[in-house]
Amino acid sequence: MPLYEGLGSGGEKTAVVIDLGQAFTKCGFAGETGPRCIIPSEIKKPDVSKPVKVVQYNINTEELYSYLKEFIHMLYFRHLLVNPRDRRVVIIESVLCPSHFRDTLTRVLFKHFEVPSVLFAPSHLMSLLTLGINSAMVLDCGYAESLVLPIYEGIPILSCWGSLPLGGKAIHKELELQLLEQCTVDTGLAKGQSLPSVMGSVPEDIVEDIKVRTCFVSDLQRGLKIQAAKFNIDGSAERPSPPPDVDYPLDGEKILHVVGPIRDSVVEILFEQDNEETSVATLILDSLVQCPIDTRKQLAENLVVIGGTAMLPGFLHRLMAEIRHLVEKPKYKEALATKTFRIHTPPAKSNCVAWLGGAIFGALQDILGSRSVSKEYYSQTGRIPDWCCLNNPPLEMMFDVGKAPPPLMKRAFSTEK
Amino acid sequence: MASLLQSERVLYLVRGEKELRAPLPQLYFCRYCSELRSLECVSHEVDSHYCPSCLENMPSAEAKLKKNRCANCFDCPCCMHTLSTRATSIPAPLPDDPAKTTMKKAYYLACGFCRWTSRDVGMADKSVASGGWQEPENPHTQRINKLVEYYQQLAQKEKIERDRKKLVRRRNYVPLAFSDKYGLGTRLQRQRPGAPISALAGLSVKEGEDQKEIKIEPADAVEEVEPLPEDYYTRPINLTEVTTLRQRLLQPDFQPICASQLYPRHKHLLIKRSLRCRKCEHNLSKPEFNPTSIKFKIQLVAVNYIPEVRIMSIPNLRYMKESQVLLTLTNPVENVTHVTLLECEEGDPDNINSTAKVAVPPKELILAGKDAAAEYDELAEPQDFQDDPDIIAFRKANKVGVFIKVTPQKEEGEVTVSFKMKHEFKNLTAPIRPNEESDHTSEVIWLTHHVELSLGPVLP
């Protein structure tokens, strides 16, 4: 048997890489080119009809523990088909993940599944590993929020983070609102009935499917005209001609008529600057303004956009156009000298880039062990190191007893772990 | 039929990390620890892989190579049903004589549920029934492998340096307080101003250290992103040609938008699980290797070792009125078992759910052994146990019916009673310590279980 293993240097088994997002979870093995499965982060309870979301930050520990336990059990025994006890785990997380969630997840992994070690890797940093560069401005457009974090020479510039609740969830809400207001349904019995009369609310997976299949992001000129028509004060702005309607079958009998204007106007909420004048594009520029001056040129020429929401057709083109448009505004014109912006294309689809970075890191068996939290460390101290908690003993104290206390740079390390 | 038995009305307490109450058919019994175990307090392990459609066992090494996918079976990319191979005859020119044509068999994949065929995505018909279809390869594989090699090299360097530092440490006699003054040792000092700060802990190449490095080109950023085509805004969409999110996510490497790019994938395998007690590391459940067999090599389920309590009949329960409930006790083992029912004491920490008082029979009950041949043996003499008719309602083979008296203490709601069941257990496993005095290999121990019954609502 060992002849066929063909594994890395020590004959150690490949690590398991899990990216637990709020909408979807990507999981697979280290060293591979793509996740084995992308599944919704939900579990089905027998008595409840709707699936329960696993990644929730506001529920009590007991419930969260049982949800996570069931979900990870399903990941291991339905999709990965390996023993949890044999393989190290790399978890890709957002830097804004609450400590309570992290602690519960670690407890599930160590106490229930008895994994040998766990490494929490920040998603923004891992996406750089897929490109082979050291500095970039990384924007993660996910489900719950869009989070930007600049990384310079491998260190995340934590003070320059920025985040907005503009992601898949916001689009779904807006889309559901528009559908209920404007669209009609043909049922088996009657035609042209208003949607609220047939169903009170549209289930989120149907809204998501409508978004994925019919919506798109218009380019800058068209988008600005659509926004002007929406916030029409003088009534003079005219909306550009809408795209054609789509007949969306709800089930065997009902057909939902999605009117054309919804298809391109719903996504505009990502780029509309509301009262605070913030949008997904300003996130990048605001973060750039806060960054140290010497780093700005390099960061602006290395933009990386990851996350599922960035896969909407036309999103990247619009983002670049918006950034170039906003840089001319007085707010940024003085502050930013750099005017060139370049964007990378990672070797994977945007929703798997962070996972791929974790898989590349997980394949480095020489250092994966020393950078992870081992089962012994966890059983001795009872907690995992967190970048926001200053009273943690550094991991390397477990390995080198008697080593001098680390210099200031140590904090940079703990953000990567 | 399980709903007829209503097994979830009788719950046994499992003392694991967390206390759990579950019906006996869902529990396991570790006979080395002599304790009940539930699914939560055992560790699950992958035992064997098999394909759900062709039911072929796959050794784990092969499963790892094939990425947990069956070699022969395919899934329809539209509806996830299993694809079947269909054959047609097509005229094909003979190799020797191009003028004549002969009928050759060509195979294609088709889905019986949604009528998808492999011809829809442009896959050519193959001349062999199986083994002809290949999954497309990820175009980025080479780049990713190069990146992994590059970072592995850097990781190796870091490891060597770390190991070297461990040895070098002994020679560093300068105490920490002075190291700042004399500029030795610490990482901070070693960086010259102007040089890039290397803090992806050595994951950046130091200048001129190694001649034969693997260099990779860092990715190039582009100025312009391709915009949407002009007709995108006016083109009507045909929803049948656009893939749904679920169809896309089944192929994480490609995630195609058009249905014409949706290639089928090999079928994902399923596993058989084995369970292991966390305390003593013995197997509690180990299935057979053969995927078509439902038997187990090791099956330490609780119903084979612990007498099962079942509710047979419940009278009308009224507040503060004593009524008789008929229970049955079934003996799972082949020898005679003595069972004693005990009431829960005051202040028992396990007794949290009971809403009624219960009076259990005071005497020890004797249960006959399970005799598999009893139903066929009509001439067997019934064993005489001299049962007290107030306590024992009936006796049949290894089952006995027992009366208990229940007095509901609450006016409304569910009536729940709990009591302890003590029974003897002959431990047939080999003793850990060799027993010099006794020459028989089994020892009898007494086990006590906390049982809870839910008897339904109180009637007004």
GROMACS .gro file of N, CA and C in nm, chain A residues 1 24 33-36 38 69 73 77-83 85 87 112 114 129-133 153-155 208-209 212-213 216-217 219 222 243-244 246-248 263 301 311 313-314 316-317 320 324 341-344 347 349 351-352 356 360 363-364 366-367 370-371 400 403 409 413 416, chain B residues 18 40 43-46 49 60-61 64 67-68 138 140-141 143-144 147-148 151-152 155-156 158-159 162 166 176 187-188 196-197 199-201 204 218-228 232-237 239 242-245 248-249 252-255 268-269 271 273 278 281:
model
  423
    1MET      N    1   0.080  -0.122   0.000
    1MET     CA    2   0.000   0.000   0.000
    1MET      C    3   0.084   0.128   0.000
   24PHE      N    4  -2.172   2.946   0.124
   24PHE     CA    5  -2.124   2.818   0.071
   24PHE      C    6  -1.995   2.778   0.139
   33THR      N    7  -0.614   2.111  -0.729
   33THR     CA    8  -0.636   2.235  -0.803
   33THR      C    9  -0.773   2.294  -0.780
   34GLY      N   10  -0.859   2.222  -0.715
   34GLY     CA   11  -0.991   2.277  -0.690
   34GLY      C   12  -1.054   2.202  -0.574
   35PRO      N   13  -1.157   2.262  -0.510
   35PRO     CA   14  -1.221   2.190  -0.400
   35PRO      C   15  -1.295   2.069  -0.452
   36ARG      N   16  -1.310   1.967  -0.362
   36ARG     CA   17  -1.385   1.849  -0.400
   36ARG      C   18  -1.533   1.882  -0.409
   38ILE      N   19  -1.846   2.207  -0.339
   38ILE     CA   20  -1.891   2.339  -0.293
   38ILE      C   21  -2.037   2.319  -0.255
   69LYS      N   22  -2.102   2.045   1.447
   69LYS     CA   23  -2.065   1.904   1.455
   69LYS      C   24  -2.132   1.826   1.343
   73HIS      N   25  -1.939   1.664   1.024
   73HIS     CA   26  -1.957   1.519   1.008
   73HIS      C   27  -1.998   1.488   0.865
   77PHE      N   28  -1.782   1.261   0.603
   77PHE     CA   29  -1.828   1.127   0.569
   77PHE      C   30  -1.915   1.121   0.446
   78ARG      N   31  -1.953   1.235   0.391
   78ARG     CA   32  -2.029   1.232   0.267
   78ARG      C   33  -1.946   1.283   0.151
   79HIS      N   34  -1.860   1.382   0.171
   79HIS     CA   35  -1.789   1.444   0.061
   79HIS      C   36  -1.641   1.413   0.057
   80LEU      N   37  -1.572   1.417   0.171
   80LEU     CA   38  -1.429   1.393   0.168
   80LEU      C   39  -1.395   1.245   0.180
   81LEU      N   40  -1.477   1.171   0.253
   81LEU     CA   41  -1.461   1.026   0.269
   81LEU      C   42  -1.325   0.989   0.327
   82VAL      N   43  -1.284   1.059   0.432
   82VAL     CA   44  -1.160   1.023   0.502
   82VAL      C   45  -1.186   1.027   0.651
   83ASN      N   46  -1.090   0.969   0.727
   83ASN     CA   47  -1.100   0.974   0.872
   83ASN      C   48  -1.051   1.108   0.924
   85ARG      N   49  -0.933   1.175   1.207
   85ARG     CA   50  -0.821   1.164   1.299
   85ARG      C   51  -0.686   1.166   1.230
   87ARG      N   52  -0.578   1.346   0.951
   87ARG     CA   53  -0.529   1.455   0.869
   87ARG      C   54  -0.539   1.589   0.937
  112HIS      N   55  -1.439   1.662   1.938
  112HIS     CA   56  -1.528   1.561   1.883
  112HIS      C   57  -1.461   1.479   1.774
  114GLU      N   58  -1.126   1.495   1.696
  114GLU     CA   59  -0.989   1.456   1.734
  114GLU      C   60  -0.892   1.469   1.618
  129LEU      N   61  -0.123   3.359  -0.237
  129LEU     CA   62  -0.042   3.242  -0.269
  129LEU      C   63  -0.076   3.187  -0.406
  130THR      N   64  -0.197   3.214  -0.455
  130THR     CA   65  -0.232   3.160  -0.586
  130THR      C   66  -0.170   3.241  -0.698
  131LEU      N   67  -0.115   3.359  -0.665
  131LEU     CA   68  -0.061   3.444  -0.769
  131LEU      C   69   0.089   3.451  -0.766
  132GLY      N   70   0.150   3.412  -0.655
  132GLY     CA   71   0.294   3.421  -0.647
  132GLY      C   72   0.345   3.562  -0.622
  133ILE      N   73   0.259   3.650  -0.569
  133ILE     CA   74   0.303   3.786  -0.540
  133ILE      C   75   0.297   3.807  -0.390
  153GLU      N   76   0.395   4.302   0.121
  153GLU     CA   77   0.508   4.213   0.150
  153GLU      C   78   0.468   4.103   0.248
  154GLY      N   79   0.352   4.050   0.228
  154GLY     CA   80   0.311   3.937   0.309
  154GLY      C   81   0.251   3.972   0.443
  155ILE      N   82   0.248   4.097   0.480
  155ILE     CA   83   0.186   4.135   0.608
  155ILE      C   84   0.054   4.204   0.577
  208GLU      N   85  -3.188   3.332  -0.527
  208GLU     CA   86  -3.047   3.318  -0.563
  208GLU      C   87  -3.034   3.266  -0.705
  209ASP      N   88  -3.118   3.171  -0.741
  209ASP     CA   89  -3.110   3.117  -0.876
  209ASP      C   90  -3.146   3.222  -0.980
  212VAL      N   91  -2.848   3.448  -1.015
  212VAL     CA   92  -2.734   3.388  -1.085
  212VAL      C   93  -2.761   3.376  -1.234
  213ARG      N   94  -2.883   3.344  -1.270
  213ARG     CA   95  -2.908   3.314  -1.411
  213ARG      C   96  -2.950   3.435  -1.493
  216PHE      N   97  -2.718   4.079  -1.420
  216PHE     CA   98  -2.583   4.111  -1.462
  216PHE      C   99  -2.552   4.254  -1.422
  217VAL      N  100  -2.426   4.292  -1.435
  217VAL     CA  101  -2.384   4.426  -1.397
  217VAL      C  102  -2.357   4.506  -1.524
  219ASP      N  103  -2.228   4.830  -1.758
  219ASP     CA  104  -2.104   4.907  -1.753
  219ASP      C  105  -2.132   5.044  -1.691
  222ARG      N  106  -2.399   5.309  -1.841
  222ARG     CA  107  -2.536   5.260  -1.829
  222ARG      C  108  -2.579   5.254  -1.684
  243PRO      N  109  -3.329   4.530  -2.046
  243PRO     CA  110  -3.310   4.403  -2.116
  243PRO      C  111  -3.442   4.327  -2.124
  244PRO      N  112  -3.448   4.225  -2.208
  244PRO     CA  113  -3.575   4.156  -2.226
  244PRO      C  114  -3.621   4.083  -2.099
  246VAL      N  115  -3.778   3.772  -1.872
  246VAL     CA  116  -3.747   3.629  -1.867
  246VAL      C  117  -3.864   3.558  -1.801
  247ASP      N  118  -3.901   3.444  -1.858
  247ASP     CA  119  -4.004   3.363  -1.794
  247ASP      C  120  -3.935   3.258  -1.710
  248TYR      N  121  -3.953   3.266  -1.580
  248TYR     CA  122  -3.881   3.176  -1.491
  248TYR      C  123  -3.980   3.074  -1.435
  263ARG      N  124  -3.347   4.302  -1.395
  263ARG     CA  125  -3.225   4.225  -1.421
  263ARG      C  126  -3.101   4.310  -1.408
  301GLU      N  127  -0.160   4.878  -0.818
  301GLU     CA  128  -0.135   4.803  -0.941
  301GLU      C  129  -0.150   4.655  -0.921
  311MET      N  130  -1.841   3.703  -0.917
  311MET     CA  131  -1.857   3.624  -1.039
  311MET      C  132  -1.977   3.668  -1.121
  313PRO      N  133  -2.173   3.846  -1.404
  313PRO     CA  134  -2.119   3.891  -1.532
  313PRO      C  135  -2.106   4.043  -1.535
  314GLY      N  136  -1.988   4.090  -1.576
  314GLY     CA  137  -1.968   4.234  -1.587
  314GLY      C  138  -1.924   4.301  -1.460
  316LEU      N  139  -1.637   4.275  -1.271
  316LEU     CA  140  -1.499   4.324  -1.262
  316LEU      C  141  -1.478   4.446  -1.350
  317HIS      N  142  -1.535   4.441  -1.470
  317HIS     CA  143  -1.519   4.553  -1.562
  317HIS      C  144  -1.579   4.679  -1.499
  320MET      N  145  -1.359   4.818  -1.208
  320MET     CA  146  -1.243   4.895  -1.253
  320MET      C  147  -1.287   5.030  -1.305
  324ARG      N  148  -1.175   5.399  -1.150
  324ARG     CA  149  -1.111   5.505  -1.231
  324ARG      C  150  -1.197   5.631  -1.230
  341PHE      N  151  -0.447   5.154  -1.219
  341PHE     CA  152  -0.501   5.043  -1.142
  341PHE      C  153  -0.495   4.919  -1.229
  342ARG      N  154  -0.444   4.813  -1.171
  342ARG     CA  155  -0.438   4.687  -1.246
  342ARG      C  156  -0.497   4.577  -1.161
  343ILE      N  157  -0.555   4.479  -1.227
  343ILE     CA  158  -0.623   4.373  -1.154
  343ILE      C  159  -0.569   4.237  -1.199
  344HIS      N  160  -0.562   4.146  -1.106
  344HIS     CA  161  -0.508   4.013  -1.136
  344HIS      C  162  -0.617   3.916  -1.176
  347PRO      N  163  -0.569   3.182  -1.091
  347PRO     CA  164  -0.591   3.058  -1.167
  347PRO      C  165  -0.705   2.974  -1.115
  349LYS      N  166  -1.165   3.000  -1.021
  349LYS     CA  167  -1.283   3.086  -1.018
  349LYS      C  168  -1.283   3.166  -0.889
  351ASN      N  169  -1.476   3.227  -0.650
  351ASN     CA  170  -1.521   3.177  -0.522
  351ASN      C  171  -1.430   3.071  -0.464
  352CYS      N  172  -1.334   3.020  -0.545
  352CYS     CA  173  -1.244   2.917  -0.494
  352CYS      C  174  -1.103   2.968  -0.471
  356LEU      N  175  -0.807   2.782  -0.280
  356LEU     CA  176  -0.688   2.735  -0.350
  356LEU      C  177  -0.563   2.779  -0.279
  360ILE      N  178  -0.272   2.538  -0.142
  360ILE     CA  179  -0.129   2.550  -0.172
  360ILE      C  180  -0.051   2.553  -0.042
  363ALA      N  181  -0.023   2.222   0.130
  363ALA     CA  182   0.066   2.124   0.069
  363ALA      C  183   0.209   2.139   0.118
  364LEU      N  184   0.239   2.246   0.192
  364LEU     CA  185   0.375   2.268   0.239
  364LEU      C  186   0.394   2.194   0.370
  366ASP      N  187   0.635   2.079   0.523
  366ASP     CA  188   0.747   2.109   0.611
  366ASP      C  189   0.708   2.207   0.720
  367ILE      N  190   0.626   2.304   0.685
  367ILE     CA  191   0.598   2.406   0.786
  367ILE      C  192   0.454   2.405   0.834
  370SER      N  193   0.441   2.316   1.204
  370SER     CA  194   0.489   2.411   1.304
  370SER      C  195   0.399   2.532   1.315
  371ARG      N  196   0.321   2.560   1.213
  371ARG     CA  197   0.237   2.679   1.220
  371ARG      C  198   0.096   2.649   1.266
  400ASP      N  199   0.999   2.563   2.120
  400ASP     CA  200   1.132   2.601   2.168
  400ASP      C  201   1.122   2.657   2.307
  403LYS      N  202   1.323   2.993   2.461
  403LYS     CA  203   1.356   3.093   2.359
  403LYS      C  204   1.320   3.231   2.413
  409MET      N  205   0.766   4.216   1.575
  409MET     CA  206   0.717   4.159   1.450
  409MET      C  207   0.631   4.037   1.473
  413PHE      N  208   0.311   3.769   1.262
  413PHE     CA  209   0.299   3.625   1.240
  413PHE      C  210   0.162   3.576   1.276
  416GLU      N  211  -0.115   3.547   1.040
  416GLU     CA  212  -0.113   3.450   0.931
  416GLU      C  213  -0.154   3.313   0.978
  435LYS      N  214  -2.152   1.418   2.730
  435LYS     CA  215  -2.277   1.489   2.759
  435LYS      C  216  -2.378   1.382   2.791
  457GLU      N  217  -2.318   0.988   1.952
  457GLU     CA  218  -2.241   1.109   1.979
  457GLU      C  219  -2.110   1.079   2.049
  460SER      N  220  -1.638   0.731   1.816
  460SER     CA  221  -1.571   0.797   1.704
  460SER      C  222  -1.604   0.719   1.577
  461HIS      N  223  -1.634   0.793   1.473
  461HIS     CA  224  -1.672   0.732   1.347
  461HIS      C  225  -1.549   0.721   1.259
  462GLU      N  226  -1.539   0.615   1.185
  462GLU     CA  227  -1.426   0.597   1.095
  462GLU      C  228  -1.476   0.547   0.963
  463VAL      N  229  -1.402   0.581   0.859
  463VAL     CA  230  -1.436   0.532   0.726
  463VAL      C  231  -1.387   0.389   0.714
  466HIS      N  232  -1.503   0.198   0.080
  466HIS     CA  233  -1.570   0.281  -0.021
  466HIS      C  234  -1.642   0.193  -0.120
  477SER      N  235  -0.915   0.156  -0.063
  477SER     CA  236  -0.900   0.298  -0.030
  477SER      C  237  -0.788   0.364  -0.108
  478ALA      N  238  -0.685   0.288  -0.145
  478ALA     CA  239  -0.577   0.350  -0.223
  478ALA      C  240  -0.628   0.392  -0.359
  481LYS      N  241  -0.846   0.696  -0.336
  481LYS     CA  242  -0.771   0.820  -0.321
  481LYS      C  243  -0.720   0.867  -0.458
  484LYS      N  244  -0.991   1.007  -0.674
  484LYS     CA  245  -1.058   1.119  -0.608
  484LYS      C  246  -1.200   1.081  -0.565
  485ASN      N  247  -1.212   0.965  -0.509
  485ASN     CA  248  -1.340   0.918  -0.456
  485ASN      C  249  -1.449   0.914  -0.561
  555ASN      N  250  -0.843   2.051  -1.581
  555ASN     CA  251  -0.841   2.191  -1.541
  555ASN      C  252  -0.725   2.261  -1.611
  557HIS      N  253  -0.565   2.522  -1.542
  557HIS     CA  254  -0.468   2.589  -1.456
  557HIS      C  255  -0.380   2.493  -1.380
  558THR      N  256  -0.393   2.363  -1.406
  558THR     CA  257  -0.322   2.264  -1.325
  558THR      C  258  -0.172   2.289  -1.323
  560ARG      N  259   0.008   2.561  -1.377
  560ARG     CA  260   0.050   2.682  -1.305
  560ARG      C  261   0.044   2.657  -1.155
  561ILE      N  262  -0.063   2.589  -1.112
  561ILE     CA  263  -0.079   2.565  -0.969
  561ILE      C  264   0.030   2.472  -0.919
  564LEU      N  265   0.341   2.668  -0.872
  564LEU     CA  266   0.335   2.751  -0.751
  564LEU      C  267   0.363   2.667  -0.628
  565VAL      N  268   0.304   2.546  -0.624
  565VAL     CA  269   0.324   2.459  -0.508
  565VAL      C  270   0.471   2.424  -0.495
  568TYR      N  271   0.665   2.730  -0.359
  568TYR     CA  272   0.647   2.755  -0.216
  568TYR      C  273   0.704   2.643  -0.132
  569GLN      N  274   0.703   2.521  -0.187
  569GLN     CA  275   0.764   2.412  -0.111
  569GLN      C  276   0.913   2.435  -0.093
  572ALA      N  277   0.947   2.682   0.175
  572ALA     CA  278   0.915   2.622   0.303
  572ALA      C  279   1.031   2.537   0.353
  573GLN      N  280   1.095   2.469   0.259
  573GLN     CA  281   1.212   2.390   0.298
  573GLN      C  282   1.321   2.477   0.355
  575GLU      N  283   1.283   2.760   0.501
  575GLU     CA  284   1.246   2.807   0.634
  575GLU      C  285   1.271   2.698   0.737
  576LYS      N  286   1.242   2.575   0.698
  576LYS     CA  287   1.259   2.466   0.793
  576LYS      C  288   1.406   2.448   0.826
  579ARG      N  289   1.513   2.719   1.053
  579ARG     CA  290   1.460   2.702   1.187
  579ARG      C  291   1.538   2.597   1.262
  583LYS      N  292   1.790   2.645   1.598
  583LYS     CA  293   1.779   2.569   1.723
  583LYS      C  294   1.917   2.527   1.770
  593LEU      N  295   1.984   3.886   2.636
  593LEU     CA  296   1.887   3.955   2.553
  593LEU      C  297   1.896   4.106   2.571
  604ARG      N  298   1.588   3.903   1.485
  604ARG     CA  299   1.544   3.917   1.347
  604ARG      C  300   1.535   4.063   1.304
  605LEU      N  301   1.495   4.145   1.398
  605LEU     CA  302   1.474   4.287   1.366
  605LEU      C  303   1.603   4.351   1.320
  613PRO      N  304   1.333   4.469   0.144
  613PRO     CA  305   1.193   4.437   0.170
  613PRO      C  306   1.178   4.361   0.301
  614ILE      N  307   1.074   4.393   0.376
  614ILE     CA  308   1.050   4.327   0.504
  614ILE      C  309   1.001   4.187   0.475
  616ALA      N  310   0.833   3.894   0.599
  616ALA     CA  311   0.760   3.846   0.715
  616ALA      C  312   0.660   3.737   0.683
  617LEU      N  313   0.651   3.698   0.557
  617LEU     CA  314   0.571   3.577   0.534
  617LEU      C  315   0.663   3.465   0.577
  618ALA      N  316   0.716   3.480   0.693
  618ALA     CA  317   0.823   3.409   0.764
  618ALA      C  318   0.918   3.339   0.670
  621SER      N  319   0.995   3.440   0.128
  621SER     CA  320   1.040   3.525   0.016
  621SER      C  321   1.186   3.496   0.002
  635PRO      N  322   0.582   3.594  -1.107
  635PRO     CA  323   0.459   3.635  -1.035
  635PRO      C  324   0.354   3.674  -1.138
  636ALA      N  325   0.230   3.660  -1.098
  636ALA     CA  326   0.121   3.683  -1.193
  636ALA      C  327   0.122   3.829  -1.241
  637ASP      N  328   0.082   3.848  -1.362
  637ASP     CA  329   0.074   3.983  -1.418
  637ASP      C  330  -0.065   4.038  -1.397
  638ALA      N  331  -0.067   4.161  -1.354
  638ALA     CA  332  -0.198   4.225  -1.343
  638ALA      C  333  -0.231   4.291  -1.476
  639VAL      N  334  -0.358   4.296  -1.509
  639VAL     CA  335  -0.398   4.357  -1.637
  639VAL      C  336  -0.468   4.488  -1.611
  640GLU      N  337  -0.456   4.579  -1.707
  640GLU     CA  338  -0.521   4.709  -1.693
  640GLU      C  339  -0.669   4.698  -1.722
  641GLU      N  340  -0.699   4.630  -1.828
  641GLU     CA  341  -0.839   4.629  -1.873
  641GLU      C  342  -0.899   4.492  -1.851
  642VAL      N  343  -1.023   4.493  -1.807
  642VAL     CA  344  -1.100   4.369  -1.798
  642VAL      C  345  -1.196   4.370  -1.916
  643GLU      N  346  -1.218   4.253  -1.969
  643GLU     CA  347  -1.310   4.245  -2.083
  643GLU      C  348  -1.450   4.285  -2.044
  644PRO      N  349  -1.511   4.377  -2.117
  644PRO     CA  350  -1.649   4.414  -2.081
  644PRO      C  351  -1.748   4.312  -2.136
  645LEU      N  352  -1.873   4.329  -2.096
  645LEU     CA  353  -1.976   4.241  -2.150
  645LEU      C  354  -1.996   4.274  -2.298
  649TYR      N  355  -2.532   4.190  -2.506
  649TYR     CA  356  -2.574   4.126  -2.382
  649TYR      C  357  -2.700   4.192  -2.327
  650TYR      N  358  -2.707   4.326  -2.345
  650TYR     CA  359  -2.819   4.397  -2.285
  650TYR      C  360  -2.949   4.373  -2.359
  651THR      N  361  -2.940   4.336  -2.485
  651THR     CA  362  -3.062   4.323  -2.563
  651THR      C  363  -3.095   4.180  -2.598
  652ARG      N  364  -3.002   4.091  -2.574
  652ARG     CA  365  -3.024   3.952  -2.615
  652ARG      C  366  -3.122   3.884  -2.520
  653PRO      N  367  -3.224   3.817  -2.571
  653PRO     CA  368  -3.313   3.744  -2.479
  653PRO      C  369  -3.245   3.615  -2.432
  654ILE      N  370  -3.270   3.580  -2.308
  654ILE     CA  371  -3.206   3.457  -2.261
  654ILE      C  372  -3.300   3.342  -2.270
  656LEU      N  373  -3.363   3.026  -2.073
  656LEU     CA  374  -3.322   2.976  -1.943
  656LEU      C  375  -3.275   2.831  -1.946
  659VAL      N  376  -2.895   2.823  -1.971
  659VAL     CA  377  -2.812   2.878  -1.864
  659VAL      C  378  -2.812   2.777  -1.750
  660THR      N  379  -2.694   2.749  -1.697
  660THR     CA  380  -2.688   2.650  -1.589
  660THR      C  381  -2.736   2.711  -1.459
  661THR      N  382  -2.795   2.627  -1.374
  661THR     CA  383  -2.833   2.676  -1.242
  661THR      C  384  -2.710   2.673  -1.151
  662LEU      N  385  -2.721   2.741  -1.038
  662LEU     CA  386  -2.607   2.749  -0.947
  662LEU      C  387  -2.566   2.610  -0.901
  665ARG      N  388  -2.369   2.434  -1.156
  665ARG     CA  389  -2.234   2.487  -1.169
  665ARG      C  390  -2.143   2.438  -1.058
  666LEU      N  391  -2.201   2.437  -0.935
  666LEU     CA  392  -2.115   2.405  -0.822
  666LEU      C  393  -2.078   2.258  -0.816
  669PRO      N  394  -1.660   2.223  -0.956
  669PRO     CA  395  -1.595   2.343  -0.899
  669PRO      C  396  -1.481   2.396  -0.986
  670ASP      N  397  -1.418   2.308  -1.065
  670ASP     CA  398  -1.304   2.357  -1.142
  670ASP      C  399  -1.346   2.443  -1.258
  671PHE      N  400  -1.463   2.416  -1.313
  671PHE     CA  401  -1.502   2.485  -1.436
  671PHE      C  402  -1.618   2.582  -1.416
  672GLN      N  403  -1.719   2.541  -1.339
  672GLN     CA  404  -1.838   2.623  -1.314
  672GLN      C  405  -1.888   2.688  -1.443
  685HIS      N  406  -1.982   0.993  -0.749
  685HIS     CA  407  -1.911   1.001  -0.622
  685HIS      C  408  -1.939   0.875  -0.540
  686LEU      N  409  -1.837   0.829  -0.466
  686LEU     CA  410  -1.854   0.705  -0.389
  686LEU      C  411  -1.924   0.733  -0.257
  688ILE      N  412  -1.954   0.563   0.160
  688ILE     CA  413  -1.869   0.484   0.249
  688ILE      C  414  -1.953   0.403   0.345
  690ARG      N  415  -1.933   0.296   0.740
  690ARG     CA  416  -1.869   0.352   0.858
  690ARG      C  417  -1.849   0.246   0.963
  695ARG      N  418  -1.468   0.555   2.236
  695ARG     CA  419  -1.357   0.649   2.255
  695ARG      C  420  -1.269   0.611   2.372
  698GLU      N  421  -1.120   0.215   2.282
  698GLU     CA  422  -1.071   0.197   2.144
  698GLU      C  423  -1.108   0.062   2.083
   0.00000   0.00000   0.00000
